[in-house]
Short mmCIF file of C-alpha atoms in Angstrom, two decimals:
data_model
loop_
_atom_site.label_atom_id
_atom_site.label_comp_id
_atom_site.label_asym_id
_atom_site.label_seq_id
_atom_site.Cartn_x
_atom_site.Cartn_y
_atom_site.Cartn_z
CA UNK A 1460 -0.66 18.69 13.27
CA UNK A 1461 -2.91 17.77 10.34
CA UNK A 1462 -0.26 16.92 8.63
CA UNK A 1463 0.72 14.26 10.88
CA UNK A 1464 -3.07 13.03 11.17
CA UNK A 1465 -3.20 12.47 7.32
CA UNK A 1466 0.36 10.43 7.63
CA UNK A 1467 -1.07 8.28 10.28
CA UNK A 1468 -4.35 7.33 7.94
CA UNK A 1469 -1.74 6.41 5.25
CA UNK A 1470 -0.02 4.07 7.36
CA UNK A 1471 -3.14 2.62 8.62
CA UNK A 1472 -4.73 2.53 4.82
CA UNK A 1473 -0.98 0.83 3.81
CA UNK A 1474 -1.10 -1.81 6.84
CA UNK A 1475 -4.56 -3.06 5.95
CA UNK A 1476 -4.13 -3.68 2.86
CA UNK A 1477 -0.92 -5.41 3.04
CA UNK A 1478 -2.11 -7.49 5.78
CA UNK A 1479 -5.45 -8.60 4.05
CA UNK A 1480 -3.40 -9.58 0.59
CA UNK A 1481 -1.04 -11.25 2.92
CA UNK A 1482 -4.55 -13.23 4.69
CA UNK A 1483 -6.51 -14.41 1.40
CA UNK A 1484 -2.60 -15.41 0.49
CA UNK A 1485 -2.99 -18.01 3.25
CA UNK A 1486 -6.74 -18.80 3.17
CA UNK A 1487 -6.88 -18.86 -0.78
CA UNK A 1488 -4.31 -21.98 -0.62
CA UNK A 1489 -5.75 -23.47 2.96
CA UNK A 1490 -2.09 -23.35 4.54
CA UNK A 1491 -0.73 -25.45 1.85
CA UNK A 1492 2.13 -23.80 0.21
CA UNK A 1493 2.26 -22.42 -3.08
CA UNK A 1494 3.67 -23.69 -6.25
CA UNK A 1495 6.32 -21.35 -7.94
CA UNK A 1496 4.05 -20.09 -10.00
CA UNK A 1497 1.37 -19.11 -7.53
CA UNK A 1498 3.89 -17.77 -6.19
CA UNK A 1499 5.27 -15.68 -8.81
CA UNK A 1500 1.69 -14.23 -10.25
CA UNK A 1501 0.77 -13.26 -6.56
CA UNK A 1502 4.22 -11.75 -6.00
CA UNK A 1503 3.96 -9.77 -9.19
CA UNK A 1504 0.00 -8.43 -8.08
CA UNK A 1505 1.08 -7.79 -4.75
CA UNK A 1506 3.96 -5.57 -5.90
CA UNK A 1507 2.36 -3.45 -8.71
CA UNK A 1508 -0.45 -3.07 -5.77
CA UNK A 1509 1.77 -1.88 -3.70
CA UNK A 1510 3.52 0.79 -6.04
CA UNK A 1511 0.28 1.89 -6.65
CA UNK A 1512 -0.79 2.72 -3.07
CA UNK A 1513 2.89 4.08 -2.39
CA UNK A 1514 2.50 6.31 -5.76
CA UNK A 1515 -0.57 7.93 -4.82
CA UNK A 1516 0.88 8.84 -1.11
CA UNK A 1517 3.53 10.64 -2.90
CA UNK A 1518 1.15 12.51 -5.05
CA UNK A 1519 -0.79 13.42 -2.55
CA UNK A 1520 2.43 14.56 -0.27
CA UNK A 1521 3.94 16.51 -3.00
CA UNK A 1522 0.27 18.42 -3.50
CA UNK A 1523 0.35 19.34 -0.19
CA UNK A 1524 3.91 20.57 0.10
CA UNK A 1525 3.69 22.70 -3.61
CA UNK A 1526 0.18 24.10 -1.52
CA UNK A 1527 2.31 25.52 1.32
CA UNK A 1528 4.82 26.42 -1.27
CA UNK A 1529 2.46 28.82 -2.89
CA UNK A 1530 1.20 30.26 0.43
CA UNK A 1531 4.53 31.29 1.80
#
């Protein structure tokens, strides 16, 4: 059961942040679109970002598993 609480805050956690990067995208540029470079750099930002986020969930997931591992 807590194990399925702590998955829901990571989706949550994930969802926010992809939605505000995805927000100030839009905002930053008014609604005009981007040139290929904008496009590009934020592309590349967004990504590492994301690998980041997605990199500390495993972490965190394999912690927890080699915890219960060592319990029995």
């Amino acid at each position: 059961m807590r194990l399925l609480n702590i998955l829901v805050l990571f989706v949550l956690a994930l969802s926010t942040v992809l939605s505000q990067s995805f927000q100030s995208d839009y905002l930053e540029n008014e609604g005009r679109p981007r040139s290929r470079q904008e496009y590009h750099n934020r592309r590349r930002r967004f990504t590492t970002r994301r690998m980041n986020t997605l990199g500390f969930i495993n972490q965190a997931w394999r912690n927890l598993w080699n915890r219960r591992k060592e319990q029995g």
